[in-house]
Amino acid sequence: MEHRDRWHLVQDSILAALVAAIGLAEVWVPFESVQGTGSPVVSSTLILLCAALLALRRTWPILLVGIPLVWVSAFVATGGDAQVLFFGGFLPLALALYSGARHGDLRTSVVVCGSVFASVLLADFFVPELQGPSEVLFHWGALLTVFLVGIGLRTSEHRAVDAALRAAAAEAVAQQAALRAVAEERARIARELHDILGHSMSVMVIQAGAAAQVLDDDPEEARRALEAIRRTGIDSLAEVRRVVSLLREDERVGLAPQPGIARIPELIAQARSDGLDATYTVDEGVGDLSAGMQLAVYRVVQEALTNVRRHARATAVRVAIARRDDDVQVTVTDDGAPDVAAPVRVGQGLLGMRERVALYGGTVESGPAPVGWRVHAVLPAGASS
């Protein structure tokens, strides 16, 4: 037996003991609610039997069928000459009806509730005390109320469970989508950095060859070539340190340089061709950023403009790249509002931006602006060296 079932058995046993105690008190005190001239001993036996069945109302709910049967059998066997009890008779019937409506599977509920209703209807024909109009109105009104309360709570619980399951499933799907977006972005970063490093190595080989050719005739030109090799090597080593933790599948990739800040005007032109009033400002000094850093800035602008076109009702967008002493700031603002009908794709894009910028120790913020929407990325300037 599971822990929950044991706890239910303890709770129901306490309830059954209370019902038995108040039922026996009703018979032997006696209470004014006692009707009929039946035997107190028989009534007490029936009360204890029903209490035992109530103790199992959630562990084996089908046994609740015995409660209405024992009382109706007693009335029928005595020709209606039996005690009619409220606490010792009607209360166990009502609890059996509630338990049948509230707990158990559909088949059990139908059997238990059907037996209670059928038994009370049968008792109405054999027990004179139950045949008065006010008595019929009372016990049928009370039983129907108990039945509806049990059904209502059962329905509410099922709806709550279904909602919780749907929420858990939706959360699992969202987490999987987020993890997939991060994995795809990391793989993309790895491929692009591979291209950058391949291009850098090609430049270094060319510069080294040029230096070897002019070493004797033009030492100064050879010195400049060697300096270019040194700078390219420093940048390449910095990119290697950032990408070493990324996993990727082996692929055949080219050695063409990846886009940088110089190609952002192409993104602006594309946004204008899509009908946006796009403006672009850039500070001097961003051109000396490393290729990987420039690629990160380019991808942030690219993803932000993509989100504006796909998910915002905007007419104008502004892109600004500012170079400070300690950092580079990328800000993309528009005059629209995010499209709530497609939150998942926007969220994946933002995850990709954050993953890429975090590679350089930076941060990305996205949220409402005084007018429209704003994406703001900050990358440490030291990451370029």
Short mmCIF file of C-alpha atoms in Angstrom, two decimals, residues 123-351:
data_model
loop_
_atom_site.label_atom_id
_atom_site.label_comp_id
_atom_site.label_asym_id
_atom_site.label_seq_id
_atom_site.Cartn_x
_atom_site.Cartn_y
_atom_site.Cartn_z
CA ALA A 123 -36.94 2.52 1.54
CA ASP A 124 -39.48 5.22 0.79
CA PHE A 125 -41.97 2.44 -0.02
CA PHE A 126 -41.37 0.39 3.17
CA VAL A 127 -40.67 2.95 5.91
CA PRO A 128 -43.68 5.06 6.96
CA GLU A 129 -41.44 7.61 8.71
CA LEU A 130 -39.86 8.46 5.36
CA GLN A 131 -43.10 8.94 3.44
CA GLY A 132 -44.21 12.38 4.65
CA PRO A 133 -43.94 15.17 2.06
CA SER A 134 -41.56 17.22 4.18
CA GLU A 135 -39.41 14.15 4.92
CA VAL A 136 -39.25 13.18 1.23
CA LEU A 137 -38.35 16.74 0.24
CA PHE A 138 -35.66 16.90 2.93
CA HIS A 139 -33.83 13.64 2.37
CA TRP A 140 -33.96 13.78 -1.44
CA GLY A 141 -32.93 17.45 -1.49
CA ALA A 142 -30.03 16.73 0.86
CA LEU A 143 -28.90 13.67 -1.10
CA LEU A 144 -29.02 15.51 -4.42
CA THR A 145 -27.03 18.40 -2.91
CA VAL A 146 -24.38 16.01 -1.57
CA PHE A 147 -24.21 14.27 -4.95
CA LEU A 148 -23.77 17.53 -6.87
CA VAL A 149 -21.08 18.75 -4.45
CA GLY A 150 -19.14 15.51 -4.91
CA ILE A 151 -19.45 15.64 -8.71
CA GLY A 152 -18.42 19.32 -8.73
CA LEU A 153 -15.30 18.70 -6.64
CA ARG A 154 -14.42 15.67 -8.76
CA THR A 155 -14.76 17.70 -11.97
CA SER A 156 -12.71 20.59 -10.55
CA GLU A 157 -9.94 18.21 -9.49
CA HIS A 158 -9.81 16.58 -12.91
CA ARG A 159 -9.66 19.97 -14.59
CA ALA A 160 -6.87 21.08 -12.25
CA VAL A 161 -4.90 17.90 -12.93
CA ASP A 162 -5.39 18.26 -16.69
CA ALA A 163 -4.31 21.90 -16.54
CA ALA A 164 -1.22 20.96 -14.51
CA LEU A 165 -0.33 18.23 -17.01
CA ARG A 166 -0.78 20.60 -19.93
CA ALA A 167 1.33 23.24 -18.18
CA ALA A 168 4.06 20.69 -17.45
CA ALA A 169 4.00 19.49 -21.06
CA ALA A 170 4.16 23.06 -22.35
CA GLU A 171 7.05 23.84 -20.00
CA ALA A 172 8.90 20.73 -21.16
CA VAL A 173 8.40 21.71 -24.79
CA ALA A 174 9.60 25.25 -24.06
CA GLN A 175 12.69 23.94 -22.25
CA GLN A 176 13.49 21.59 -25.11
CA ALA A 177 13.06 24.43 -27.60
CA ALA A 178 15.33 26.66 -25.50
CA LEU A 179 18.00 23.97 -25.21
CA ARG A 180 17.76 23.28 -28.92
CA ALA A 181 18.12 26.99 -29.71
CA VAL A 182 21.18 27.26 -27.46
CA ALA A 183 22.75 24.14 -29.00
CA GLU A 184 22.10 25.38 -32.53
CA GLU A 185 23.54 28.80 -31.72
CA ARG A 186 26.64 27.27 -30.16
CA ALA A 187 27.16 25.08 -33.21
CA ARG A 188 26.71 28.13 -35.42
CA ILE A 189 29.22 30.11 -33.35
CA ALA A 190 31.70 27.24 -33.57
CA ARG A 191 31.37 27.06 -37.36
CA GLU A 192 31.76 30.81 -37.76
CA LEU A 193 34.79 30.98 -35.45
CA HIS A 194 36.25 28.09 -37.39
CA ASP A 195 35.91 30.20 -40.52
CA ILE A 196 37.48 33.20 -38.79
CA LEU A 197 40.44 31.18 -37.57
CA GLY A 198 40.89 29.56 -40.98
CA HIS A 199 40.91 32.97 -42.63
CA SER A 200 43.36 34.31 -40.03
CA MET A 201 45.72 31.42 -40.60
CA SER A 202 45.56 32.05 -44.36
CA VAL A 203 46.46 35.71 -43.78
CA MET A 204 49.36 34.72 -41.55
CA VAL A 205 50.71 32.29 -44.15
CA ILE A 206 50.52 34.95 -46.87
CA GLN A 207 52.19 37.57 -44.66
CA ALA A 208 54.92 35.13 -43.68
CA GLY A 209 55.60 34.38 -47.35
CA ALA A 210 55.75 38.09 -48.17
CA ALA A 211 58.14 38.71 -45.28
CA ALA A 212 60.44 35.92 -46.46
CA GLN A 213 60.59 37.41 -49.96
CA VAL A 214 61.54 40.95 -48.85
CA LEU A 215 63.57 40.12 -45.76
CA ASP A 216 66.96 40.93 -47.40
CA ASP A 217 65.84 43.73 -49.75
CA ASP A 218 63.32 45.61 -47.53
CA PRO A 219 63.69 44.85 -43.80
CA GLU A 220 61.10 47.51 -42.90
CA GLU A 221 58.43 45.85 -45.06
CA ALA A 222 59.35 42.49 -43.55
CA ARG A 223 58.97 44.01 -40.08
CA ARG A 224 55.46 45.27 -40.94
CA ALA A 225 54.50 41.84 -42.27
CA LEU A 226 55.74 40.18 -39.10
CA GLU A 227 53.79 42.70 -36.99
CA ALA A 228 50.65 41.88 -38.95
CA ILE A 229 51.30 38.19 -38.30
CA ARG A 230 51.68 38.92 -34.58
CA ARG A 231 48.40 40.87 -34.36
CA THR A 232 46.51 38.25 -36.33
CA GLY A 233 47.94 35.50 -34.12
CA ILE A 234 46.90 37.34 -30.94
CA ASP A 235 43.35 37.76 -32.21
CA SER A 236 43.20 34.13 -33.32
CA LEU A 237 44.41 32.84 -29.95
CA ALA A 238 41.77 34.95 -28.22
CA GLU A 239 39.09 33.37 -30.40
CA VAL A 240 40.48 29.87 -29.66
CA ARG A 241 40.22 30.50 -25.91
CA ARG A 242 36.54 31.43 -26.31
CA VAL A 243 35.55 28.54 -28.54
CA VAL A 244 37.47 25.76 -26.76
CA SER A 245 34.45 24.92 -24.57
CA LEU A 246 32.01 24.66 -27.48
CA LEU A 247 31.13 21.30 -28.97
CA ARG A 248 30.36 20.89 -32.63
CA GLU A 249 30.12 18.16 -35.26
CA ASP A 250 32.85 17.92 -37.86
CA GLU A 251 31.73 19.62 -41.05
CA ARG A 252 33.34 20.73 -44.28
CA VAL A 253 33.52 24.50 -43.94
CA GLY A 254 35.01 27.19 -46.11
CA LEU A 255 37.66 29.68 -45.20
CA ALA A 256 35.80 32.82 -46.26
CA PRO A 257 35.72 35.59 -43.62
CA GLN A 258 32.48 35.96 -41.69
CA PRO A 259 30.50 39.23 -41.82
CA GLY A 260 31.47 42.08 -39.51
CA ILE A 261 30.42 45.61 -38.66
CA ALA A 262 31.27 46.80 -42.19
CA ARG A 263 28.37 44.74 -43.54
CA ILE A 264 25.72 46.05 -41.15
CA PRO A 265 24.65 48.68 -43.73
CA GLU A 266 23.53 45.74 -45.88
CA LEU A 267 21.16 44.72 -43.08
CA ILE A 268 19.88 48.28 -42.85
CA ALA A 269 19.28 48.37 -46.60
CA GLN A 270 17.38 45.10 -46.41
CA ALA A 271 15.21 46.47 -43.59
CA ARG A 272 14.43 49.53 -45.72
CA SER A 273 13.50 47.34 -48.66
CA ASP A 274 11.00 45.60 -46.36
CA GLY A 275 9.27 48.94 -45.73
CA LEU A 276 10.93 50.01 -42.48
CA ASP A 277 12.25 53.51 -41.89
CA ALA A 278 15.68 52.32 -40.75
CA THR A 279 18.48 54.57 -39.47
CA TYR A 280 22.01 53.56 -38.51
CA THR A 281 24.72 55.29 -36.51
CA VAL A 282 28.12 53.92 -35.59
CA ASP A 283 30.99 55.42 -33.58
CA GLU A 284 34.53 55.57 -34.84
CA GLY A 285 36.88 52.99 -33.43
CA VAL A 286 34.66 49.92 -33.79
CA GLY A 287 36.60 48.82 -36.86
CA ASP A 288 39.57 47.73 -34.73
CA LEU A 289 37.52 45.09 -32.92
CA SER A 290 38.50 41.48 -33.49
CA ALA A 291 36.76 39.52 -36.22
CA GLY A 292 34.88 37.41 -33.65
CA MET A 293 33.75 40.51 -31.76
CA GLN A 294 32.56 42.17 -34.97
CA LEU A 295 30.71 39.00 -35.91
CA ALA A 296 28.94 39.03 -32.52
CA VAL A 297 27.86 42.65 -33.06
CA TYR A 298 26.68 41.81 -36.58
CA ARG A 299 24.62 38.83 -35.39
CA VAL A 300 22.97 40.87 -32.63
CA VAL A 301 21.88 43.50 -35.15
CA GLN A 302 20.81 40.83 -37.62
CA GLU A 303 18.66 38.94 -35.10
CA ALA A 304 17.14 42.12 -33.69
CA LEU A 305 16.15 43.37 -37.15
CA THR A 306 14.74 39.94 -38.00
CA ASN A 307 12.56 40.04 -34.89
CA VAL A 308 11.36 43.54 -35.77
CA ARG A 309 10.27 42.43 -39.24
CA ARG A 310 8.68 39.16 -38.13
CA HIS A 311 7.19 39.80 -34.72
CA ALA A 312 6.59 43.54 -34.28
CA ARG A 313 4.13 45.94 -35.83
CA ALA A 314 6.79 48.60 -36.41
CA THR A 315 7.26 51.26 -39.07
CA ALA A 316 10.66 52.58 -37.97
CA VAL A 317 13.79 51.09 -36.44
CA ARG A 318 17.04 52.65 -35.24
CA VAL A 319 20.39 50.83 -34.91
CA ALA A 320 23.19 52.45 -32.92
CA ILE A 321 26.68 51.08 -32.19
CA ALA A 322 28.59 53.07 -29.59
CA ARG A 323 32.22 52.57 -28.64
CA ARG A 324 33.16 53.48 -25.07
CA ASP A 325 36.42 53.17 -23.21
CA ASP A 326 35.38 49.94 -21.54
CA ASP A 327 32.72 48.45 -23.76
CA VAL A 328 30.85 48.41 -27.05
CA GLN A 329 27.08 49.00 -26.87
CA VAL A 330 24.63 47.86 -29.53
CA THR A 331 21.09 49.29 -29.33
CA VAL A 332 18.20 48.45 -31.64
CA THR A 333 14.89 50.23 -31.00
CA ASP A 334 11.63 50.21 -32.94
CA ASP A 335 8.26 51.92 -32.64
CA GLY A 336 6.17 48.76 -32.70
CA ALA A 337 5.08 46.17 -30.16
CA PRO A 338 5.99 42.48 -29.96
CA ASP A 339 3.59 40.03 -31.53
CA VAL A 340 2.27 37.92 -28.65
CA ALA A 341 1.10 35.29 -31.11
CA ALA A 342 4.70 34.18 -31.74
CA PRO A 343 6.57 34.39 -28.41
CA VAL A 344 8.57 31.19 -28.81
CA ARG A 345 10.52 32.26 -31.90
CA VAL A 346 11.33 35.63 -30.39
CA GLY A 347 12.51 33.89 -27.24
CA GLN A 348 14.82 31.56 -29.21
CA GLY A 349 16.33 34.53 -31.03
CA LEU A 350 17.00 36.27 -27.75
CA LEU A 351 18.57 33.09 -26.38
#
